[in-house]
Amino acid sequence: MTPADNSSTPLRIIGTPVQKDGNYVLNEFAILGRECGWICPQCNNEVRICPSEAGEHTFICDSCNARFTVRVDAEADTFLPSKRPKPARGMLITPVVSAEAGTETVISNSHPVAAPTVRESTGLLQWGGMFSRKKFALREGANIIGRKDKQTPSDLEIEDPEMSRRSVRIDAIPDSKGDFTYTLTILKSLNPVKVNGKAMGEGTSLKLRNNDTIIMGKTTLTFKTSK
């Protein structure tokens, strides 16, 4: 079986690869005939697949040749809930800001229903003014940011009419020491995205560093990490 062709459509993450016996294993199954994938922990490359056969199969990263074992289900019609919980479809993650001056609101992208414990990374996004500062904690794996939209929701949705839907993705990938690297990928640039003042084209990626600024529409996000 071969990986799916790369495309501009957002990657449906099915889990975080776990190293086992020299290879990687995906604990969540893939669905027969449905495109999905994951982020390679060795090179941060997207591994896209569209399985044509049921059963347990091995896929190889085109960039670094890392091997991944995935179970393909022929009967399921929906993916299992991700180990990285996401907002309910169409749910706007809008912080309630305290009237007390200087209060910060921390936003978590956890699902409102019971879910397995999920590991948060050391990174976050921060925006807003002095008296209405907001924070969004980045989780391990893919984090999608974009304009509020019921049909194509993001992990972090911001009510900014000049921001694209599902505009960017930030991948928080841990290494063997538990430290994280953060990669920003532009999914849509119809409404321009700027990083540290530089316009970024659709499909481009870069590593994020502490205090990098990301401008999407009228919103300026600041990336923060404790490491």
Coordinates of N, CA and C in Angstrom, one line a residue:
M1 N 0.8 -1.2 0.0 CA 0.0 0.0 0.0 C 0.9 1.2 0.0
T2 N 0.4 2.3 -0.7 CA 1.2 3.5 -0.8 C 0.5 4.7 -0.1
P3 N 1.3 5.7 0.4 CA 0.7 6.9 0.9 C -0.1 7.6 -0.1
A4 N -1.1 8.4 0.4 CA -1.9 9.2 -0.5 C -1.1 10.4 -1.1
D5 N -1.5 10.9 -2.2 CA -0.8 12.1 -2.8 C -1.0 13.3 -1.9
N6 N 0.0 14.1 -1.8 CA -0.1 15.3 -1.0 C -1.1 16.3 -1.7
S7 N -1.9 17.0 -0.9 CA -2.8 17.9 -1.4 C -2.9 19.1 -0.5
S8 N -3.7 20.1 -0.9 CA -3.8 21.3 -0.1 C -4.9 21.2 1.0
T9 N -5.6 20.1 1.0 CA -6.7 19.9 2.0 C -6.0 19.7 3.3
P10 N -6.7 20.1 4.4 CA -6.1 19.9 5.8 C -6.0 18.4 6.1
L11 N -4.9 18.1 6.7 CA -4.6 16.7 7.0 C -5.5 16.3 8.2
R12 N -6.2 15.2 8.1 CA -7.0 14.6 9.2 C -6.1 13.8 10.1
I13 N -5.6 14.3 11.2 CA -4.7 13.6 12.1 C -5.4 12.5 12.8
I14 N -4.9 11.2 12.7 CA -5.5 10.1 13.4 C -4.7 9.7 14.7
G15 N -3.7 10.5 15.1 CA -3.1 10.1 16.3 C -1.6 10.5 16.3
T16 N -1.0 10.3 17.4 CA 0.5 10.6 17.5 C 1.3 9.3 17.5
P17 N 2.2 9.2 16.6 CA 3.0 7.9 16.5 C 3.7 7.6 17.8
V18 N 3.7 6.4 18.2 CA 4.4 5.9 19.4 C 5.5 4.9 18.9
Q19 N 6.7 5.1 19.4 CA 7.8 4.3 18.9 C 7.8 2.9 19.6
K20 N 7.9 1.9 18.9 CA 7.9 0.5 19.4 C 8.7 -0.4 18.5
D21 N 9.7 -1.1 19.1 CA 10.6 -2.0 18.4 C 11.2 -1.5 17.2
G22 N 11.7 -0.2 17.2 CA 12.3 0.4 16.1 C 11.4 1.0 15.1
N23 N 10.1 0.7 15.1 CA 9.1 1.3 14.2 C 8.2 2.2 15.0
Y24 N 7.2 2.8 14.4 CA 6.2 3.6 15.0 C 4.8 2.9 14.9
V25 N 4.0 3.1 15.9 CA 2.6 2.5 15.8 C 1.6 3.6 16.1
L26 N 0.5 3.6 15.3 CA -0.6 4.5 15.5 C -1.7 3.8 16.2
N27 N -2.1 4.2 17.4 CA -3.0 3.6 18.2 C -4.5 3.7 17.7
E28 N -4.7 4.7 16.9 CA -6.0 4.9 16.3 C -6.0 4.3 14.9
F29 N -7.2 3.7 14.5 CA -7.3 3.1 13.2 C -7.5 4.1 12.1
A30 N -7.2 3.7 10.9 CA -7.6 4.4 9.7 C -8.8 3.7 9.1
I31 N -9.5 4.5 8.2 CA -10.7 3.9 7.6 C -10.4 3.6 6.2
L32 N -10.9 2.5 5.7 CA -10.7 2.1 4.3 C -11.3 3.1 3.4
G33 N -10.4 3.6 2.5 CA -10.8 4.6 1.4 C -10.9 6.0 1.9
R34 N -10.5 6.3 3.1 CA -10.6 7.7 3.7 C -9.2 8.2 3.9
E35 N -9.0 9.4 3.4 CA -7.6 10.0 3.5 C -7.4 10.5 4.9
C36 N -6.3 10.2 5.5 CA -5.9 10.7 6.8 C -4.4 10.7 6.9
G37 N -3.9 10.8 8.1 CA -2.4 10.8 8.3 C -2.0 11.3 9.6
W38 N -0.7 11.6 9.7 CA -0.1 12.0 10.9 C 1.2 12.8 10.6
I39 N 1.8 13.4 11.7 CA 3.1 14.1 11.5 C 4.2 13.2 11.9
C40 N 5.2 13.0 11.1 CA 6.3 12.2 11.4 C 7.2 12.8 12.5
P41 N 7.4 12.1 13.6 CA 8.2 12.6 14.7 C 9.6 12.8 14.4
Q42 N 10.1 12.2 13.3 CA 11.6 12.3 13.0 C 11.9 13.5 12.2
C43 N 11.0 13.8 11.2 CA 11.3 14.9 10.3 C 10.2 16.0 10.2
N44 N 9.1 15.8 10.9 CA 8.0 16.7 10.9 C 7.2 16.8 9.6
N45 N 7.5 15.8 8.7 CA 6.8 15.7 7.4 C 5.4 15.1 7.6
E46 N 4.5 15.6 6.8 CA 3.1 15.0 6.8 C 3.2 13.7 6.1
V47 N 2.6 12.6 6.7 CA 2.5 11.3 6.1 C 1.0 11.2 5.8
R48 N 0.6 11.2 4.6 CA -0.8 11.1 4.2 C -1.0 9.7 3.6
I49 N -2.1 9.1 4.0 CA -2.5 7.8 3.5 C -4.0 7.8 3.1
C50 N -4.3 6.9 2.1 CA -5.7 6.6 1.8 C -5.8 5.1 1.5
P51 N -6.0 4.3 2.6 CA -5.9 2.9 2.6 C -6.8 2.2 1.6
S52 N -6.3 1.3 0.8 CA -7.1 0.5 -0.2 C -7.4 -0.9 0.3
E53 N -6.8 -1.3 1.4 CA -7.0 -2.7 1.9 C -7.2 -2.6 3.4
A54 N -8.0 -3.5 4.0 CA -8.2 -3.6 5.4 C -7.1 -4.4 6.0
G55 N -7.0 -4.3 7.3 CA -6.0 -5.1 8.1 C -4.9 -4.2 8.6
E56 N -3.8 -4.8 9.1 CA -2.7 -4.1 9.6 C -1.6 -3.9 8.5
H57 N -1.2 -2.6 8.3 CA -0.3 -2.3 7.2 C 0.8 -1.4 7.7
T58 N 1.9 -1.4 6.9 CA 3.0 -0.5 7.2 C 3.2 0.6 6.2
F59 N 3.3 1.8 6.6 CA 3.5 2.9 5.7 C 4.9 3.6 6.0
I60 N 5.5 4.2 5.0 CA 6.8 4.7 5.1 C 6.8 6.2 4.8
C61 N 7.5 7.0 5.6 CA 7.6 8.5 5.4 C 8.5 8.7 4.2
D62 N 8.0 9.5 3.2 CA 8.7 9.8 2.0 C 10.0 10.6 2.3
S63 N 10.0 11.3 3.4 CA 11.1 12.2 3.7 C 12.3 11.5 4.4
C64 N 12.0 10.7 5.4 CA 13.1 10.1 6.2 C 13.0 8.6 6.3
N65 N 12.0 8.0 5.6 CA 11.9 6.5 5.6 C 11.5 5.9 6.9
A66 N 11.0 6.7 7.9 CA 10.5 6.1 9.1 C 9.3 5.2 8.8
R67 N 9.1 4.1 9.5 CA 8.1 3.1 9.2 C 7.0 3.2 10.3
F68 N 5.7 3.2 9.8 CA 4.6 3.3 10.7 C 3.6 2.2 10.5
T69 N 3.2 1.5 11.6 CA 2.2 0.4 11.5 C 0.8 1.0 11.9
V70 N -0.2 0.8 11.0 CA -1.5 1.3 11.1 C -2.5 0.2 10.9
R71 N -3.6 0.1 11.7 CA -4.7 -0.8 11.5 C -5.8 -0.1 10.7
V72 N -6.2 -0.7 9.6 CA -7.2 -0.2 8.7 C -8.5 -0.9 8.9
D73 N -9.5 -0.2 9.2 CA -10.9 -0.8 9.5 C -11.7 -0.6 8.2
A74 N -12.4 -1.7 7.8 CA -13.2 -1.7 6.6 C -14.6 -1.4 6.9
E75 N -15.1 -1.5 8.2 CA -16.5 -1.4 8.5 C -16.8 0.0 9.1
A76 N -15.9 0.7 9.7 CA -16.2 1.9 10.4 C -16.5 3.0 9.4
D77 N -17.4 3.9 9.8 CA -17.8 5.0 8.9 C -17.4 6.4 9.5
T78 N -16.9 6.3 10.7 CA -16.3 7.5 11.4 C -15.1 7.2 12.1
F79 N -14.1 8.1 12.2 CA -12.9 7.9 12.9 C -13.2 7.8 14.4
L80 N -12.3 7.1 15.1 CA -12.4 7.1 16.5 C -12.1 8.5 17.1
P81 N -12.6 8.8 18.2 CA -12.2 10.1 18.8 C -10.7 10.2 18.9
S82 N -10.1 11.4 18.6 CA -8.7 11.5 18.7 C -8.2 11.5 20.1
K83 N -7.0 11.1 20.3 CA -6.4 11.1 21.6 C -6.1 12.6 22.0
R84 N -6.1 13.5 21.0 CA -6.0 14.9 21.3 C -7.3 15.5 21.1
P85 N -8.2 15.6 22.2 CA -9.5 16.1 22.0 C -9.6 17.4 21.2
K86 N -10.7 17.5 20.5 CA -11.0 18.7 19.7 C -12.3 19.3 20.1
P87 N -12.6 20.5 19.8 CA -13.9 21.1 20.1 C -15.0 20.4 19.3
A88 N -16.2 20.5 19.9 CA -17.3 19.9 19.2 C -17.5 20.7 17.9
R89 N -18.0 20.0 16.9 CA -18.2 20.7 15.6 C -19.0 21.9 15.7
G90 N -18.4 23.0 15.2 CA -19.1 24.3 15.2 C -19.0 25.0 16.5
M91 N -18.3 24.5 17.5 CA -18.3 25.1 18.8 C -17.2 26.2 18.8
L92 N -17.6 27.4 19.1 CA -16.6 28.5 19.1 C -15.9 28.6 20.5
I93 N -14.6 28.6 20.4 CA -13.8 28.7 21.6 C -13.6 30.2 21.9
T94 N -14.5 30.8 22.6 CA -14.5 32.2 22.9 C -14.3 32.4 24.4
P95 N -13.2 33.1 24.8 CA -13.0 33.3 26.2 C -13.9 34.2 26.9
V96 N -14.3 34.0 28.1 CA -15.0 35.0 28.9 C -14.1 35.8 29.7
V97 N -13.9 37.0 29.4 CA -12.9 37.9 30.0 C -13.4 38.5 31.3
S98 N -12.7 38.4 32.4 CA -13.1 38.9 33.6 C -13.1 40.4 33.5
A99 N -14.1 41.1 34.3 CA -14.1 42.5 34.3 C -13.0 43.1 35.1
E100 N -12.3 42.3 35.9 CA -11.2 42.8 36.7 C -10.0 43.1 35.8
A101 N -9.5 44.3 35.9 CA -8.4 44.8 35.1 C -7.2 43.9 35.2
G102 N -6.6 43.5 34.0 CA -5.4 42.8 34.0 C -5.6 41.3 34.1
T103 N -6.8 40.8 34.2 CA -7.1 39.4 34.3 C -6.8 38.7 33.0
E104 N -6.1 37.6 33.0 CA -5.9 36.8 31.8 C -6.8 35.6 31.7
T105 N -7.3 35.3 30.5 CA -8.1 34.1 30.4 C -7.4 33.0 29.6
V106 N -7.3 31.8 30.2 CA -6.6 30.7 29.6 C -7.6 29.8 28.9
I107 N -7.3 29.6 27.6 CA -8.3 28.8 26.8 C -7.6 27.4 26.5
S108 N -8.3 26.4 26.8 CA -7.8 25.0 26.5 C -8.7 24.5 25.4
N109 N -8.0 23.7 24.5 CA -8.8 23.2 23.3 C -9.3 21.8 23.6
S110 N -9.7 21.5 24.9 CA -10.2 20.2 25.3 C -11.7 20.1 25.0
H111 N -12.1 18.9 24.7 CA -13.5 18.6 24.3 C -14.4 18.7 25.6
P112 N -15.6 19.2 25.6 CA -16.4 19.3 26.8 C -16.9 18.0 27.4
V113 N -16.8 16.9 26.6 CA -17.2 15.6 27.2 C -16.0 14.9 27.7
A114 N -16.3 13.8 28.5 CA -15.2 13.1 29.0 C -14.3 12.5 28.0
A115 N -13.0 12.6 28.2 CA -12.0 12.1 27.2 C -10.7 11.7 27.9
P116 N -9.9 10.9 27.3 CA -8.7 10.5 27.9 C -7.8 11.7 28.2
T117 N -6.9 11.5 29.2 CA -6.0 12.6 29.5 C -5.1 12.9 28.3
V118 N -4.9 14.2 28.0 CA -4.1 14.6 26.8 C -3.0 15.4 27.3
R119 N -1.8 15.2 26.7 CA -0.6 15.9 27.1 C -0.6 17.3 26.4
E120 N -0.4 18.3 27.3 CA -0.2 19.7 26.8 C 1.2 19.9 26.5
S121 N 1.5 20.7 25.5 CA 2.9 21.0 25.2 C 3.3 22.2 26.1
T122 N 4.6 22.7 25.9 CA 5.1 23.8 26.6 C 4.8 25.1 25.9
G123 N 4.0 25.1 24.8 CA 3.8 26.3 24.0 C 2.3 26.8 24.1
L124 N 2.1 28.0 23.8 CA 0.8 28.6 23.8 C 0.8 29.8 22.8
L125 N -0.4 30.2 22.5 CA -0.6 31.5 21.7 C -1.3 32.5 22.6
Q126 N -0.9 33.7 22.5 CA -1.4 34.8 23.3 C -1.8 36.0 22.4
W127 N -2.9 36.6 22.7 CA -3.4 37.8 22.0 C -4.3 38.6 22.9
G128 N -4.7 39.8 22.3 CA -5.6 40.6 23.1 C -4.8 41.8 23.8
G129 N -5.5 42.7 24.4 CA -4.9 43.8 25.0 C -4.6 43.6 26.5
M130 N -4.1 44.6 27.1 CA -3.6 44.5 28.5 C -4.7 44.0 29.4
F131 N -6.0 44.5 29.2 CA -7.1 44.2 30.1 C -7.9 43.1 29.6
S132 N -7.6 42.5 28.5 CA -8.4 41.4 27.9 C -7.5 40.3 27.3
R133 N -6.4 40.1 27.9 CA -5.4 39.1 27.3 C -6.0 37.7 27.3
K134 N -5.8 37.0 26.3 CA -6.3 35.6 26.1 C -5.1 34.7 25.8
K135 N -5.2 33.4 26.2 CA -4.2 32.4 25.9 C -4.8 31.2 25.4
F136 N -4.2 30.5 24.5 CA -4.6 29.2 23.9 C -3.5 28.2 24.1
A137 N -3.7 27.2 24.9 CA -2.7 26.2 25.2 C -2.6 25.2 24.0
L138 N -1.4 25.1 23.4 CA -1.2 24.1 22.3 C -1.0 22.7 22.9
R139 N -1.7 21.8 22.2 CA -1.6 20.4 22.6 C -0.6 19.7 21.7
E140 N -0.1 18.5 22.2 CA 0.7 17.7 21.4 C 0.0 17.3 20.1
G141 N 0.7 17.4 18.9 CA 0.1 17.1 17.6 C -0.3 18.3 16.9
A142 N -1.3 18.2 16.1 CA -1.7 19.3 15.2 C -2.7 20.3 15.9
N143 N -2.5 21.6 15.8 CA -3.5 22.6 16.3 C -3.8 23.5 15.1
I144 N -5.1 23.5 14.7 CA -5.6 24.3 13.6 C -6.2 25.6 14.1
I145 N -5.8 26.7 13.5 CA -6.3 28.1 13.9 C -6.9 28.7 12.7
G146 N -8.1 29.4 12.9 CA -8.7 30.0 11.8 C -10.0 30.8 12.3
R147 N -10.7 31.3 11.3 CA -11.9 32.1 11.6 C -13.1 31.2 11.9
K148 N -13.9 31.7 12.8 CA -15.1 30.9 13.2 C -15.9 30.5 11.9
D149 N -16.2 29.2 11.9 CA -17.0 28.7 10.8 C -17.7 27.3 11.2
K150 N -19.0 27.2 11.0 CA -19.7 26.0 11.5 C -19.4 24.8 10.6
Q151 N -19.1 25.0 9.3 CA -18.9 23.9 8.4 C -17.4 23.4 8.5
T152 N -16.5 24.3 8.7 CA -15.1 23.9 8.8 C -14.4 24.4 10.1
P153 N -14.8 23.9 11.2 CA -14.3 24.4 12.5 C -12.8 24.2 12.7
S154 N -12.2 25.0 13.5 CA -10.8 24.9 13.8 C -10.7 24.6 15.3
D155 N -9.5 24.2 15.8 CA -9.2 24.0 17.2 C -9.4 25.3 17.9
L156 N -8.8 26.4 17.4 CA -8.9 27.7 17.9 C -9.6 28.6 16.9
E157 N -10.8 29.0 17.2 CA -11.6 29.9 16.2 C -11.7 31.3 16.8
I158 N -11.4 32.2 15.9 CA -11.4 33.6 16.3 C -12.4 34.4 15.4
E159 N -13.2 35.2 16.0 CA -14.2 36.0 15.2 C -13.5 37.2 14.6
D160 N -12.8 36.9 13.5 CA -12.1 38.0 12.8 C -12.5 37.8 11.3
P161 N -13.4 38.7 10.7 CA -13.8 38.5 9.4 C -12.7 38.6 8.3
E162 N -11.5 39.1 8.7 CA -10.4 39.2 7.7 C -9.5 38.0 7.9
M163 N -9.8 37.0 8.6 CA -9.0 35.8 8.8 C -9.6 34.7 8.0
S164 N -8.8 33.8 7.4 CA -9.3 32.7 6.6 C -9.7 31.6 7.6
R165 N -10.7 30.7 7.1 CA -11.1 29.6 7.8 C -9.9 28.5 7.8
R166 N -9.7 27.9 8.9 CA -8.6 26.8 9.0 C -7.4 27.4 8.3
S167 N -6.9 28.5 8.7 CA -5.9 29.2 8.0 C -4.5 28.6 8.2
V168 N -4.1 28.3 9.5 CA -2.8 27.8 9.7 C -2.8 26.5 10.7
R169 N -1.8 25.8 10.6 CA -1.6 24.6 11.6 C -0.3 24.7 12.3
I170 N -0.4 24.5 13.6 CA 0.9 24.5 14.4 C 1.0 23.1 14.9
D171 N 2.1 22.4 14.5 CA 2.4 21.0 15.0 C 3.3 21.1 16.2
A172 N 2.9 20.6 17.3 CA 3.7 20.5 18.5 C 4.3 19.0 18.6
I173 N 5.5 18.8 18.3 CA 6.1 17.5 18.2 C 7.1 17.3 19.3
P174 N 7.0 16.3 20.1 CA 7.9 16.0 21.2 C 9.1 15.2 20.7
D175 N 10.3 15.4 21.3 CA 11.4 14.5 21.0 C 11.6 13.5 22.1
S176 N 12.7 12.7 22.0 CA 12.9 11.7 22.9 C 13.1 12.2 24.4
K177 N 13.5 13.5 24.5 CA 13.7 14.0 25.8 C 12.5 14.7 26.4
G178 N 11.4 14.7 25.6 CA 10.2 15.3 26.1 C 10.1 16.8 25.7
D179 N 11.1 17.4 25.1 CA 11.0 18.7 24.6 C 10.2 18.8 23.3
F180 N 9.7 20.0 23.0 CA 8.8 20.1 21.8 C 9.4 21.0 20.8
T181 N 9.2 20.7 19.6 CA 9.5 21.7 18.5 C 8.1 22.0 17.9
Y182 N 8.0 23.3 17.4 CA 6.8 23.8 16.9 C 7.0 24.2 15.4
T183 N 6.1 23.7 14.5 CA 6.2 24.0 13.1 C 4.9 24.7 12.7
L184 N 4.9 25.8 12.1 CA 3.8 26.5 11.6 C 3.7 26.3 10.1
T185 N 2.5 25.8 9.6 CA 2.3 25.6 8.2 C 1.1 26.4 7.8
I186 N 1.2 27.1 6.6 CA 0.1 27.9 6.1 C -0.8 27.1 5.3
L187 N -2.1 26.9 5.7 CA -3.0 26.1 5.0 C -3.8 26.9 3.9
K188 N -4.1 28.2 4.3 CA -4.8 29.1 3.4 C -4.2 30.5 3.5
S189 N -4.0 31.1 2.4 CA -3.4 32.5 2.5 C -4.2 33.5 1.6
L190 N -5.5 33.1 1.4 CA -6.3 34.1 0.6 C -6.4 35.4 1.4
N191 N -6.5 35.3 2.7 CA -6.4 36.4 3.6 C -4.9 36.3 4.2
P192 N -4.1 37.2 3.9 CA -2.6 37.1 4.2 C -2.3 36.7 5.6
V193 N -1.3 35.9 5.8 CA -0.7 35.5 7.1 C 0.7 36.1 7.1
K194 N 1.1 36.7 8.2 CA 2.5 37.3 8.3 C 3.1 36.7 9.6
V195 N 4.3 36.3 9.5 CA 5.1 35.9 10.7 C 6.3 36.8 10.8
N196 N 6.3 37.5 12.0 CA 7.3 38.5 12.3 C 7.4 39.6 11.2
G197 N 6.2 39.9 10.6 CA 6.1 41.0 9.6 C 6.3 40.5 8.2
K198 N 6.6 39.2 8.0 CA 6.9 38.7 6.6 C 5.7 37.9 6.2
A199 N 5.2 38.2 5.0 CA 4.1 37.5 4.4 C 4.5 36.1 4.1
M200 N 3.6 35.1 4.4 CA 3.9 33.7 4.1 C 2.9 33.1 3.1
G201 N 3.5 32.4 2.1 CA 2.6 31.8 1.1 C 2.0 30.5 1.5
E202 N 0.9 30.2 0.8 CA 0.2 28.9 1.1 C 1.1 27.7 0.9
G203 N 1.1 26.8 1.9 CA 1.9 25.6 1.8 C 3.3 25.7 2.5
T204 N 3.7 26.9 2.8 CA 5.0 27.1 3.4 C 5.0 26.8 4.9
S205 N 6.1 26.3 5.4 CA 6.3 26.0 6.8 C 7.5 26.6 7.4
L206 N 7.5 26.8 8.7 CA 8.7 27.3 9.4 C 8.6 26.9 10.9
K207 N 9.8 26.9 11.5 CA 9.9 26.6 12.9 C 9.5 27.9 13.7
L208 N 8.7 27.7 14.7 CA 8.4 28.8 15.6 C 9.4 28.9 16.8
R209 N 9.7 30.2 17.1 CA 10.6 30.5 18.3 C 9.8 31.4 19.2
N210 N 10.3 31.3 20.5 CA 9.6 32.1 21.5 C 9.5 33.6 21.1
N211 N 8.3 34.2 21.3 CA 8.0 35.6 21.0 C 7.8 35.8 19.5
D212 N 7.7 34.8 18.6 CA 7.4 35.1 17.3 C 5.9 35.6 17.2
T213 N 5.7 36.5 16.3 CA 4.3 37.0 16.1 C 3.7 36.5 14.8
I214 N 2.4 36.2 14.9 CA 1.7 35.7 13.7 C 0.5 36.6 13.5
I215 N 0.4 37.3 12.4 CA -0.7 38.2 12.1 C -1.6 37.5 11.1
M216 N -2.9 37.3 11.6 CA -3.9 36.7 10.7 C -5.1 37.6 10.7
G217 N -5.4 38.2 9.6 CA -6.5 39.2 9.6 C -6.1 40.4 10.4
K218 N -7.0 40.8 11.3 CA -6.7 41.9 12.2 C -6.1 41.4 13.6
T219 N -5.9 40.1 13.7 CA -5.5 39.6 15.0 C -4.0 39.3 15.0
T220 N -3.3 39.7 16.0 CA -1.9 39.4 16.2 C -1.7 38.4 17.3
L221 N -1.2 37.2 17.0 CA -1.0 36.2 18.0 C 0.5 36.1 18.3
T222 N 0.9 36.0 19.6 CA 2.3 35.8 19.9 C 2.5 34.4 20.5
F223 N 3.5 33.7 19.8 CA 3.8 32.4 20.3 C 4.8 32.5 21.5
K224 N 4.4 31.7 22.5 CA 5.2 31.7 23.8 C 5.5 30.2 24.1
T225 N 6.8 30.0 24.5 CA 7.1 28.6 25.0 C 8.0 28.8 26.2
S226 N 7.9 27.9 27.1 CA 8.7 27.9 28.3 C 10.1 27.3 28.1
K227 N 10.3 26.6 26.9 CA 11.6 26.0 26.6 C 12.0 26.4 25.2

